[in-house]
Amino acid sequence: MICLINPFITSAERYGKEIGDIGGHQMPLGIYYLAAVLLRDGERVEVIDAEAMKLVHEELVKKLKAAPPALIGITSTTVAFRNARSLAELLRRELPGVPIVIGGPHMTAMPEPTMRTGAFDYGIVREGEEAFSRLVRLLIHGEGVPAEIPNLWRAAAGVVTPPAKVEYLADIDTIPFPARQLCGDLSMYRPPVGAFKREPVMSLITSRGCPYQCMFCDNNTFGRKTRFFSAEYVVREIKELVGRYGAREIAFLDDTFVLDKKRLHKIFELLEKEDIKFSWTCMTRANNLDFETLKFMADKGCWQLRVGVESGNQKVLDFIKKGITLEQVRNAAAWCKELKIQTTGFFMIGHHIDTPETIQQTIEFALSLPFTDVTATINTPMPGTESYEKARQYGSYDESDWTSLNYWTPVFVPKGLTREFMLEKQSEFYRRFYMRPGVLLRQLGKIRSPRAAVLAAKNAVLGLSFIKRKK
């Protein structure tokens, strides 16, 4: 048996404050893709999403000791890495001799420091499907040699060995669909309250990589070149989600779902031929949108878009290499309002060249737009990004505790700003946006079930305490 683990992390660790379940839980599709590849290879696989299951380390290890696996794989982001490492160290003590592999964004961003912790035998950077499959054949079946496995780091007797080559998959259509059938309870996964209309709602990724150069974004895992699953592949997976799992809504999680408009049209033309209909949401960029495309999307069931704006100052946008203009954002927001597509704008406070004036401009810009929702996080330079490399040139940066790299804690403070000022402005952002009668009415309109009402109430209480605490 091979065990793939998404380690436990509390909502307080992930979001910088205890928010319970209102932030939702997204299915960690990465390890479900790995599981699908191993199943295709004829292996026995178990996936344990300890975060969604609220399974603390001790309980997880007890479960594994009852039926020890032959190999353990752990995925981790930077904010979760302390937990991933402590879990690996506990597994080493309790299950000596079982190889432990680390993968995910943090390993890709900081491979050598990760391997030098001594907690892991192997590490896989970038995409893991091919490397993990070959590593399993090596460790369990004695096939191949480690030096020939791409993307594979090794650690033994204090010596860390990097891979001979690092590569991306050329044809992602060869990857099987995520092995969702291994999840015993798919109801564990749902977006945050207000981010879905109908249940069951399931998430889907239809491409890998992003061609844009945003300095704050870590694209090392999938690269700066977008590789698309074909329209036919996407439609087959959607048919499985609808037919096998009863999905009534789909959340497309691609960074730029609308990038290839020809493929977008083909996907929904094929779905129309199959008479498959569902409501859906996606992430996109303002510069990828035009009225005709948005109308097509609305006609095909799109009811909500999530758009990265980041700042209301054009010089700041240019500095962070966002590649959009304020005018493009205004147009996209106006078109969405006309088409009755709800829109969430994502903003950040504390860019490298932010000043009190540019932050205020960002707040005023957000208030001028007909967005349904906003998310205003704290700029957090993540390892592996240009933002991280330039952080100390433009301000102070404290990375002593990686659990603070959660986008809500000011670990980076630009010159001329203070931690307290950034938190005050974040609170003002939320308070001024949401404490408007029209916006409050739109929030009430999202409540479509008793469960949604409970979550909305919790969200309101948390929001009020958040505003009051930082006011």
CSV table of C-alpha atoms in Angstrom, one decimal:
chain,number,residue,atom,x,y,z
A,1,MET,CA,0.0,0.0,0.0
A,2,ILE,CA,1.2,3.5,-0.9
A,3,CYS,CA,-0.2,6.3,1.3
A,4,LEU,CA,-0.5,9.9,0.1
A,5,ILE,CA,-1.0,12.6,2.7
A,6,ASN,CA,-2.2,16.2,2.8
A,7,PRO,CA,-1.1,17.0,6.4
A,8,PHE,CA,-3.2,18.5,9.1
A,9,ILE,CA,-3.2,22.3,9.5
A,10,THR,CA,-5.7,24.4,11.5
A,11,SER,CA,-7.7,27.2,9.9
A,12,ALA,CA,-5.9,29.5,12.4
A,13,GLU,CA,-2.5,28.5,10.8
A,14,ARG,CA,-3.8,28.7,7.3
A,15,TYR,CA,-5.6,32.0,7.5
A,16,GLY,CA,-3.9,33.7,10.5
A,17,LYS,CA,-7.1,33.4,12.6
A,18,GLU,CA,-9.6,30.7,13.6
A,19,ILE,CA,-12.4,30.7,11.1
A,20,GLY,CA,-13.7,27.1,11.4
A,21,ASP,CA,-15.2,25.7,8.2
A,22,ILE,CA,-16.4,29.0,6.6
A,23,GLY,CA,-13.3,29.2,4.5
A,24,GLY,CA,-14.3,26.0,2.8
A,25,HIS,CA,-12.1,23.0,2.0
A,26,GLN,CA,-10.7,22.5,-1.5
A,27,MET,CA,-9.9,19.0,-2.7
A,28,PRO,CA,-6.1,18.7,-3.0
A,29,LEU,CA,-6.3,17.6,-6.6
A,30,GLY,CA,-2.5,17.2,-6.8
A,31,ILE,CA,-2.3,14.0,-4.7
A,32,TYR,CA,-5.5,12.7,-6.3
A,33,TYR,CA,-3.7,12.9,-9.7
A,34,LEU,CA,-0.8,11.0,-8.2
A,35,ALA,CA,-3.1,8.4,-6.8
A,36,ALA,CA,-4.8,8.0,-10.3
A,37,VAL,CA,-1.4,7.4,-11.9
A,38,LEU,CA,-0.5,4.8,-9.3
A,39,LEU,CA,-3.8,3.0,-9.7
A,40,ARG,CA,-3.2,2.9,-13.5
A,41,ASP,CA,0.2,1.3,-12.7
A,42,GLY,CA,-1.6,-1.4,-10.7
A,43,GLU,CA,-0.6,-0.2,-7.2
A,44,ARG,CA,-2.7,-0.1,-4.1
A,45,VAL,CA,-3.2,3.5,-2.9
A,46,GLU,CA,-4.7,5.3,0.0
A,47,VAL,CA,-5.2,9.1,0.1
A,48,ILE,CA,-5.5,10.8,3.5
A,49,ASP,CA,-6.5,14.5,3.6
A,50,ALA,CA,-5.8,15.1,7.2
A,51,GLU,CA,-6.7,18.7,6.9
A,52,ALA,CA,-10.2,18.1,5.7
A,53,MET,CA,-10.6,15.1,8.1
A,54,LYS,CA,-9.2,17.1,11.0
A,55,LEU,CA,-6.9,14.2,11.6
A,56,VAL,CA,-4.0,15.3,13.9
A,57,HIS,CA,-0.6,13.8,13.5
A,58,GLU,CA,-0.9,11.4,16.4
A,59,GLU,CA,-4.2,9.9,15.2
A,60,LEU,CA,-2.8,9.6,11.7
A,61,VAL,CA,0.3,7.8,12.8
A,62,LYS,CA,-1.8,5.4,14.9
A,63,LYS,CA,-3.9,4.6,11.9
A,64,LEU,CA,-0.9,3.9,9.7
A,65,LYS,CA,0.8,1.8,12.4
A,66,ALA,CA,-2.2,-0.5,12.3
A,67,ALA,CA,-1.4,-1.3,8.6
A,68,PRO,CA,2.0,0.1,7.7
A,69,PRO,CA,2.3,1.4,4.1
A,70,ALA,CA,5.3,0.5,1.9
A,71,LEU,CA,5.8,4.2,0.9
A,72,ILE,CA,4.5,7.5,2.2
A,73,GLY,CA,4.1,10.7,0.1
A,74,ILE,CA,3.4,14.1,1.7
A,75,THR,CA,2.4,17.3,-0.1
A,76,SER,CA,3.0,20.7,1.3
A,77,THR,CA,2.7,24.4,0.7
A,78,THR,CA,5.1,26.8,2.6
A,79,VAL,CA,2.5,27.7,5.2
A,80,ALA,CA,1.9,24.0,6.0
A,81,PHE,CA,5.6,22.9,5.8
A,82,ARG,CA,6.2,23.1,9.6
A,83,ASN,CA,3.4,20.6,10.0
A,84,ALA,CA,4.5,18.4,7.1
A,85,ARG,CA,8.0,18.2,8.6
A,86,SER,CA,6.8,17.4,12.1
A,87,LEU,CA,4.5,14.7,10.7
A,88,ALA,CA,7.5,13.2,8.7
A,89,GLU,CA,9.7,13.2,11.8
A,90,LEU,CA,7.0,11.5,13.8
A,91,LEU,CA,6.5,8.9,11.1
A,92,ARG,CA,10.3,8.3,11.1
A,93,ARG,CA,10.2,7.4,14.7
A,94,GLU,CA,7.1,5.3,14.6
A,95,LEU,CA,7.5,3.6,11.2
A,96,PRO,CA,11.3,3.3,10.8
A,97,GLY,CA,12.3,2.0,7.4
A,98,VAL,CA,9.3,3.3,5.5
A,99,PRO,CA,10.5,5.8,2.8
A,100,ILE,CA,9.0,9.3,3.0
A,101,VAL,CA,8.7,11.5,0.0
A,102,ILE,CA,7.9,15.3,0.0
A,103,GLY,CA,6.3,17.2,-2.9
A,104,GLY,CA,4.3,20.2,-3.6
A,105,PRO,CA,4.9,24.0,-3.9
A,106,HIS,CA,7.3,24.3,-0.9
A,107,MET,CA,9.6,21.5,-2.1
A,108,THR,CA,9.7,23.0,-5.6
A,109,ALA,CA,10.4,26.5,-4.2
A,110,MET,CA,13.1,25.5,-1.7
A,111,PRO,CA,14.3,22.0,-2.6
A,112,GLU,CA,17.7,21.9,-0.9
A,113,PRO,CA,16.7,23.4,2.4
A,114,THR,CA,13.7,21.1,2.5
A,115,MET,CA,15.9,18.0,2.0
A,116,ARG,CA,18.5,19.2,4.5
A,117,THR,CA,16.0,19.0,7.3
A,118,GLY,CA,16.6,15.3,7.3
A,119,ALA,CA,12.9,14.5,7.6
A,120,PHE,CA,12.5,13.2,4.1
A,121,ASP,CA,14.3,10.5,2.0
A,122,TYR,CA,13.1,11.8,-1.3
A,123,GLY,CA,11.7,15.1,-2.7
A,124,ILE,CA,10.0,15.7,-6.0
A,125,VAL,CA,9.9,19.2,-7.6
A,126,ARG,CA,7.5,20.5,-10.2
A,127,GLU,CA,5.0,17.9,-11.5
A,128,GLY,CA,5.1,14.6,-9.7
A,129,GLU,CA,3.2,12.1,-11.8
A,130,GLU,CA,6.1,10.7,-13.8
A,131,ALA,CA,8.7,11.0,-11.1
A,132,PHE,CA,6.6,9.4,-8.4
A,133,SER,CA,5.4,6.6,-10.6
A,134,ARG,CA,9.1,5.7,-11.5
A,135,LEU,CA,10.1,6.1,-7.8
A,136,VAL,CA,7.5,3.5,-6.8
A,137,ARG,CA,8.7,1.1,-9.5
A,138,LEU,CA,12.2,1.6,-8.1
A,139,LEU,CA,11.5,1.2,-4.4
A,140,ILE,CA,8.8,-1.4,-4.5
A,141,HIS,CA,9.7,-3.4,-7.7
A,142,GLY,CA,13.4,-2.8,-8.0
A,143,GLU,CA,13.1,-1.3,-11.5
A,144,GLY,CA,15.4,1.5,-12.7
A,145,VAL,CA,18.0,3.7,-10.9
A,146,PRO,CA,17.3,6.9,-9.0
A,147,ALA,CA,19.7,9.0,-11.0
A,148,GLU,CA,17.5,8.5,-14.1
A,149,ILE,CA,14.3,9.8,-12.5
A,150,PRO,CA,13.6,13.4,-13.4
A,151,ASN,CA,12.6,16.0,-10.8
A,152,LEU,CA,13.8,13.6,-7.9
A,153,TRP,CA,16.0,14.9,-5.0
A,154,ARG,CA,17.5,12.3,-2.7
A,155,ALA,CA,18.9,12.5,0.9
A,156,ALA,CA,20.9,9.8,2.5
A,157,ALA,CA,23.6,9.9,5.3
A,158,GLY,CA,23.6,13.7,5.3
A,159,VAL,CA,24.2,13.9,1.6
A,160,VAL,CA,21.6,15.7,-0.6
A,161,THR,CA,21.6,14.8,-4.3
A,162,PRO,CA,19.7,17.0,-6.8
A,163,PRO,CA,18.1,15.5,-9.9
A,164,ALA,CA,20.1,15.1,-13.1
A,165,LYS,CA,17.2,16.8,-15.0
A,166,VAL,CA,14.1,18.7,-14.2
A,167,GLU,CA,11.2,18.7,-16.7
A,168,TYR,CA,7.5,19.2,-17.3
A,169,LEU,CA,5.1,16.8,-18.8
A,170,ALA,CA,4.8,17.3,-22.5
A,171,ASP,CA,1.2,15.9,-23.0
A,172,ILE,CA,-1.0,16.3,-19.9
A,173,ASP,CA,-3.8,14.5,-21.7
A,174,THR,CA,-1.9,11.3,-20.8
A,175,ILE,CA,-2.7,11.9,-17.1
A,176,PRO,CA,-5.8,10.0,-15.8
A,177,PHE,CA,-8.5,12.0,-14.0
A,178,PRO,CA,-8.0,12.5,-10.3
A,179,ALA,CA,-8.9,9.4,-8.3
A,180,ARG,CA,-11.8,11.0,-6.6
A,181,GLN,CA,-13.3,7.5,-6.0
A,182,LEU,CA,-10.6,7.1,-3.2
A,183,CYS,CA,-12.3,9.8,-1.1
A,184,GLY,CA,-14.8,8.3,1.2
A,185,ASP,CA,-16.8,11.5,1.8
A,186,LEU,CA,-16.7,14.1,-1.0
A,187,SER,CA,-19.0,16.3,1.0
A,188,MET,CA,-15.8,17.3,2.9
A,189,TYR,CA,-15.0,19.5,0.0
A,190,ARG,CA,-16.8,22.7,-0.9
A,191,PRO,CA,-15.9,26.3,-1.6
A,192,PRO,CA,-16.4,29.1,1.0
A,193,VAL,CA,-20.0,30.3,1.7
A,194,GLY,CA,-21.2,32.5,-1.1
A,195,ALA,CA,-18.9,30.9,-3.7
A,196,PHE,CA,-21.4,28.3,-4.9
A,197,LYS,CA,-25.1,28.2,-5.8
A,198,ARG,CA,-25.8,24.5,-5.9
A,199,GLU,CA,-24.5,21.3,-4.4
A,200,PRO,CA,-22.8,19.0,-4.9
A,201,VAL,CA,-20.1,21.4,-6.2
A,202,MET,CA,-16.8,19.9,-7.5
A,203,SER,CA,-13.5,21.5,-8.5
A,204,LEU,CA,-11.7,20.9,-11.8
A,205,ILE,CA,-8.4,22.0,-13.3
A,206,THR,CA,-8.3,22.2,-17.1
A,207,SER,CA,-4.7,23.5,-17.7
A,208,ARG,CA,-1.3,23.8,-16.1
A,209,GLY,CA,1.0,26.8,-16.0
A,210,CYS,CA,0.4,30.6,-16.5
A,211,PRO,CA,2.2,32.7,-19.2
A,212,TYR,CA,2.0,35.9,-17.2
A,213,GLN,CA,4.9,37.4,-15.2
A,214,CYS,CA,3.3,38.6,-11.9
A,215,MET,CA,6.2,38.9,-9.5
A,216,PHE,CA,4.2,37.7,-6.5
A,217,CYS,CA,3.1,34.4,-8.1
A,218,ASP,CA,5.0,31.2,-7.7
A,219,ASN,CA,4.7,29.3,-11.0
A,220,ASN,CA,7.6,27.0,-10.6
A,221,THR,CA,5.4,24.0,-10.1
A,222,PHE,CA,3.7,24.2,-13.4
A,223,GLY,CA,5.8,26.8,-15.3
A,224,ARG,CA,5.2,29.9,-17.2
A,225,LYS,CA,4.0,28.1,-20.3
A,226,THR,CA,0.3,27.1,-20.3
A,227,ARG,CA,-0.4,23.5,-21.2
A,228,PHE,CA,-4.0,22.8,-21.8
A,229,PHE,CA,-6.0,19.6,-21.3
A,230,SER,CA,-7.8,19.2,-24.6
A,231,ALA,CA,-11.5,20.1,-24.8
A,232,GLU,CA,-12.3,16.5,-25.3
A,233,TYR,CA,-10.4,15.5,-22.1
A,234,VAL,CA,-12.2,18.2,-20.1
A,235,VAL,CA,-15.6,17.2,-21.4
A,236,ARG,CA,-14.9,13.5,-20.5
A,237,GLU,CA,-14.0,14.6,-16.9
A,238,ILE,CA,-17.0,16.8,-16.6
A,239,LYS,CA,-19.2,13.9,-17.7
A,240,GLU,CA,-17.6,11.8,-14.9
A,241,LEU,CA,-18.2,14.6,-12.3
A,242,VAL,CA,-21.9,14.9,-13.4
A,243,GLY,CA,-22.7,11.3,-14.0
A,244,ARG,CA,-20.6,9.5,-11.4
A,245,TYR,CA,-20.6,12.0,-8.6
A,246,GLY,CA,-23.8,14.0,-9.2
A,247,ALA,CA,-22.1,17.4,-9.6
A,248,ARG,CA,-24.5,20.2,-10.2
A,249,GLU,CA,-21.9,22.9,-10.1
A,250,ILE,CA,-18.3,23.1,-11.1
A,251,ALA,CA,-15.5,25.4,-9.9
A,252,PHE,CA,-12.8,25.8,-12.5
A,253,LEU,CA,-9.6,26.4,-10.7
A,254,ASP,CA,-7.3,27.3,-13.6
A,255,ASP,CA,-5.3,30.5,-13.1
A,256,THR,CA,-6.5,31.6,-16.5
A,257,PHE,CA,-9.6,29.6,-17.6
A,258,VAL,CA,-10.5,32.1,-20.3
A,259,LEU,CA,-7.1,32.3,-21.8
A,260,ASP,CA,-7.8,30.1,-24.8
A,261,LYS,CA,-11.2,31.3,-26.0
A,262,LYS,CA,-11.3,28.8,-28.9
A,263,ARG,CA,-11.0,25.9,-26.5
A,264,LEU,CA,-13.5,27.6,-24.1
A,265,HIS,CA,-16.1,27.6,-26.9
A,266,LYS,CA,-15.3,24.0,-28.0
A,267,ILE,CA,-15.7,22.7,-24.4
A,268,PHE,CA,-19.2,24.1,-24.1
A,269,GLU,CA,-20.2,23.2,-27.7
A,270,LEU,CA,-19.3,19.5,-26.9
A,271,LEU,CA,-21.2,19.7,-23.6
A,272,GLU,CA,-24.2,21.0,-25.4
A,273,LYS,CA,-24.1,18.1,-27.8
A,274,GLU,CA,-24.1,15.8,-24.7
A,275,ASP,CA,-27.0,17.9,-23.2
A,276,ILE,CA,-24.9,18.4,-20.0
A,277,LYS,CA,-25.7,21.6,-18.1
A,278,PHE,CA,-24.5,22.9,-14.8
A,279,SER,CA,-23.7,26.2,-13.0
A,280,TRP,CA,-20.1,27.2,-12.8
A,281,THR,CA,-17.5,29.6,-11.6
A,282,CYS,CA,-13.9,30.3,-12.6
A,283,MET,CA,-10.8,32.5,-12.1
A,284,THR,CA,-9.6,34.8,-14.8
A,285,ARG,CA,-7.8,38.0,-15.6
A,286,ALA,CA,-9.3,41.3,-16.6
A,287,ASN,CA,-7.3,41.5,-19.8
A,288,ASN,CA,-8.6,38.2,-21.0
A,289,LEU,CA,-12.2,39.4,-20.9
A,290,ASP,CA,-14.5,41.1,-23.5
A,291,PHE,CA,-18.3,41.5,-23.5
A,292,GLU,CA,-18.9,38.8,-26.2
A,293,THR,CA,-16.9,36.2,-24.2
A,294,LEU,CA,-18.6,37.1,-21.0
A,295,LYS,CA,-22.0,36.8,-22.6
A,296,PHE,CA,-21.1,33.4,-24.0
A,297,MET,CA,-20.0,32.3,-20.5
A,298,ALA,CA,-23.1,33.6,-18.8
A,299,ASP,CA,-25.3,31.9,-21.4
A,300,LYS,CA,-23.5,28.6,-20.6
A,301,GLY,CA,-24.0,28.8,-16.8
A,302,CYS,CA,-21.2,31.0,-15.5
A,303,TRP,CA,-22.6,33.0,-12.5
A,304,GLN,CA,-19.4,34.1,-10.7
A,305,LEU,CA,-15.9,35.2,-11.6
A,306,ARG,CA,-12.9,35.7,-9.5
A,307,VAL,CA,-10.6,38.4,-10.8
A,308,GLY,CA,-7.1,39.4,-9.6
A,309,VAL,CA,-6.8,43.2,-9.4
A,310,GLU,CA,-4.1,43.5,-6.7
A,311,SER,CA,-3.9,47.4,-6.7
A,312,GLY,CA,-5.8,50.5,-7.6
A,313,ASN,CA,-2.6,52.3,-8.7
A,314,GLN,CA,-1.3,51.8,-12.2
A,315,LYS,CA,2.4,52.3,-11.3
A,316,VAL,CA,2.1,49.6,-8.6
A,317,LEU,CA,0.4,47.2,-11.1
A,318,ASP,CA,3.2,47.9,-13.6
A,319,PHE,CA,5.9,47.3,-10.9
A,320,ILE,CA,4.4,43.9,-9.9
A,321,LYS,CA,4.2,43.0,-13.6
A,322,LYS,CA,0.5,42.3,-13.4
A,323,GLY,CA,0.0,43.0,-17.1
A,324,ILE,CA,-3.4,44.7,-16.7
A,325,THR,CA,-4.7,48.3,-16.7
A,326,LEU,CA,-7.3,49.9,-14.4
A,327,GLU,CA,-9.4,50.6,-17.4
A,328,GLN,CA,-9.6,46.8,-18.2
A,329,VAL,CA,-10.7,46.1,-14.7
A,330,ARG,CA,-13.4,48.8,-14.9
A,331,ASN,CA,-14.7,47.4,-18.2
A,332,ALA,CA,-14.7,43.8,-17.0
A,333,ALA,CA,-16.6,44.8,-13.8
A,334,ALA,CA,-19.2,46.8,-15.7
A,335,TRP,CA,-19.8,44.0,-18.2
A,336,CYS,CA,-20.2,41.5,-15.5
A,337,LYS,CA,-22.7,43.7,-13.7
A,338,GLU,CA,-24.7,44.1,-17.0
A,339,LEU,CA,-24.7,40.3,-17.5
A,340,LYS,CA,-25.6,39.6,-13.9
A,341,ILE,CA,-22.3,37.7,-13.3
A,342,GLN,CA,-21.2,38.1,-9.7
A,343,THR,CA,-17.6,39.2,-9.4
A,344,THR,CA,-15.0,38.9,-6.6
A,345,GLY,CA,-12.0,41.2,-6.8
A,346,PHE,CA,-8.8,40.1,-5.2
A,347,PHE,CA,-6.5,42.8,-3.8
A,348,MET,CA,-3.3,43.0,-1.8
A,349,ILE,CA,-2.0,45.5,0.6
A,350,GLY,CA,1.7,46.2,1.1
A,351,HIS,CA,3.2,45.8,-2.4
A,352,HIS,CA,6.9,46.6,-2.5
A,353,ILE,CA,6.4,50.2,-3.6
A,354,ASP,CA,3.1,50.8,-1.8
A,355,THR,CA,2.7,54.0,0.1
A,356,PRO,CA,-0.2,55.2,2.3
A,357,GLU,CA,-1.5,57.1,-0.8
A,358,THR,CA,-1.4,54.1,-3.2
A,359,ILE,CA,-3.1,51.9,-0.6
A,360,GLN,CA,-5.8,54.5,-0.1
A,361,GLN,CA,-6.2,54.6,-3.9
A,362,THR,CA,-6.7,50.8,-4.0
A,363,ILE,CA,-9.5,51.0,-1.4
A,364,GLU,CA,-11.2,53.8,-3.3
A,365,PHE,CA,-10.8,52.0,-6.6
A,366,ALA,CA,-12.4,48.9,-5.2
A,367,LEU,CA,-15.3,50.9,-3.8
A,368,SER,CA,-15.9,52.5,-7.2
A,369,LEU,CA,-16.4,49.1,-8.9
A,370,PRO,CA,-19.6,47.0,-8.9
A,371,PHE,CA,-18.0,44.0,-7.3
A,372,THR,CA,-20.1,41.5,-5.3
A,373,ASP,CA,-17.2,40.7,-3.0
A,374,VAL,CA,-13.6,41.5,-2.4
A,375,THR,CA,-10.7,39.7,-0.8
A,376,ALA,CA,-8.0,42.0,0.6
A,377,THR,CA,-4.9,40.1,1.7
A,378,ILE,CA,-1.5,41.2,2.9
A,379,ASN,CA,1.3,41.0,0.2
A,380,THR,CA,3.4,38.0,1.3
A,381,PRO,CA,6.5,37.3,-0.7
A,382,MET,CA,6.6,33.5,-1.1
A,383,PRO,CA,9.8,31.5,-1.7
A,384,GLY,CA,10.4,30.9,-5.4
A,385,THR,CA,9.0,34.3,-6.5
A,386,GLU,CA,10.6,37.5,-7.7
A,387,SER,CA,8.7,39.2,-4.9
A,388,TYR,CA,10.6,37.1,-2.4
A,389,GLU,CA,14.0,37.8,-4.1
A,390,LYS,CA,13.4,41.6,-3.9
A,391,ALA,CA,11.7,41.7,-0.5
A,392,ARG,CA,14.6,42.9,1.6
A,393,GLN,CA,15.5,45.5,-1.0
A,394,TYR,CA,12.2,47.2,-0.5
A,395,GLY,CA,11.5,46.7,3.2
A,396,SER,CA,11.8,44.3,6.2
A,397,TYR,CA,11.0,40.6,5.8
A,398,ASP,CA,10.6,38.1,8.6
A,399,GLU,CA,10.5,34.5,7.5
A,400,SER,CA,11.5,33.0,10.8
A,401,ASP,CA,8.1,31.3,11.1
A,402,TRP,CA,6.8,29.9,7.8
A,403,THR,CA,3.4,29.4,9.3
A,404,SER,CA,3.1,33.2,9.2
A,405,LEU,CA,3.3,33.1,5.4
A,406,ASN,CA,-0.5,32.9,5.1
A,407,TYR,CA,-1.3,36.2,3.3
A,408,TRP,CA,-2.9,37.6,6.4
A,409,THR,CA,0.1,38.2,8.6
A,410,PRO,CA,2.4,41.2,7.6
A,411,VAL,CA,5.7,39.3,7.4
A,412,PHE,CA,6.9,41.8,4.8
A,413,VAL,CA,6.7,45.5,5.6
A,414,PRO,CA,7.6,48.0,2.8
A,415,LYS,CA,9.7,51.0,3.6
A,416,GLY,CA,7.6,53.9,4.8
A,417,LEU,CA,4.8,51.6,6.2
A,418,THR,CA,4.3,49.8,9.5
A,419,ARG,CA,2.7,46.5,10.3
A,420,GLU,CA,-0.1,48.2,12.3
A,421,PHE,CA,-0.9,50.6,9.4
A,422,MET,CA,-1.2,47.7,6.9
A,423,LEU,CA,-3.6,45.9,9.2
A,424,GLU,CA,-5.6,49.0,9.9
A,425,LYS,CA,-6.0,49.6,6.1
A,426,GLN,CA,-7.0,46.0,5.6
A,427,SER,CA,-9.7,46.4,8.2
A,428,GLU,CA,-10.8,49.7,6.6
A,429,PHE,CA,-10.9,48.0,3.2
A,430,TYR,CA,-13.4,45.3,4.4
A,431,ARG,CA,-15.4,47.7,6.6
A,432,ARG,CA,-16.0,50.3,3.9
A,433,PHE,CA,-16.7,47.7,1.2
A,434,TYR,CA,-19.1,45.5,3.1
A,435,MET,CA,-20.8,48.0,5.4
A,436,ARG,CA,-22.8,49.5,2.5
A,437,PRO,CA,-26.6,48.7,2.2
A,438,GLY,CA,-26.4,47.5,-1.4
A,439,VAL,CA,-23.6,45.1,-0.6
A,440,LEU,CA,-25.2,43.8,2.5
A,441,LEU,CA,-28.4,43.1,0.5
A,442,ARG,CA,-26.3,41.2,-2.1
A,443,GLN,CA,-24.8,39.1,0.7
A,444,LEU,CA,-28.2,38.2,2.0
A,445,GLY,CA,-29.2,37.1,-1.5
A,446,LYS,CA,-26.5,34.4,-1.4
A,447,ILE,CA,-28.3,32.5,1.3
A,448,ARG,CA,-30.1,29.6,-0.4
A,449,SER,CA,-30.3,27.0,2.4
A,450,PRO,CA,-30.4,26.6,6.2
A,451,ARG,CA,-26.8,25.5,6.1
A,452,ALA,CA,-25.7,28.5,4.1
A,453,ALA,CA,-27.6,30.7,6.6
A,454,VAL,CA,-25.6,29.2,9.5
A,455,LEU,CA,-22.3,29.7,7.7
A,456,ALA,CA,-23.2,33.2,6.6
A,457,ALA,CA,-24.0,34.1,10.3
A,458,LYS,CA,-20.6,32.7,11.4
A,459,ASN,CA,-19.0,34.7,8.6
A,460,ALA,CA,-20.7,37.9,9.7
A,461,VAL,CA,-19.7,37.4,13.3
A,462,LEU,CA,-16.1,36.7,12.3
A,463,GLY,CA,-16.1,39.7,10.0
A,464,LEU,CA,-17.4,42.1,12.6
A,465,SER,CA,-14.8,40.9,15.2
A,466,PHE,CA,-12.1,41.2,12.5
A,467,ILE,CA,-13.1,44.8,11.8
A,468,LYS,CA,-13.4,45.7,15.4
A,469,ARG,CA,-10.1,44.1,16.4
A,470,LYS,CA,-8.1,46.1,13.8
A,471,LYS,CA,-10.2,49.2,13.6
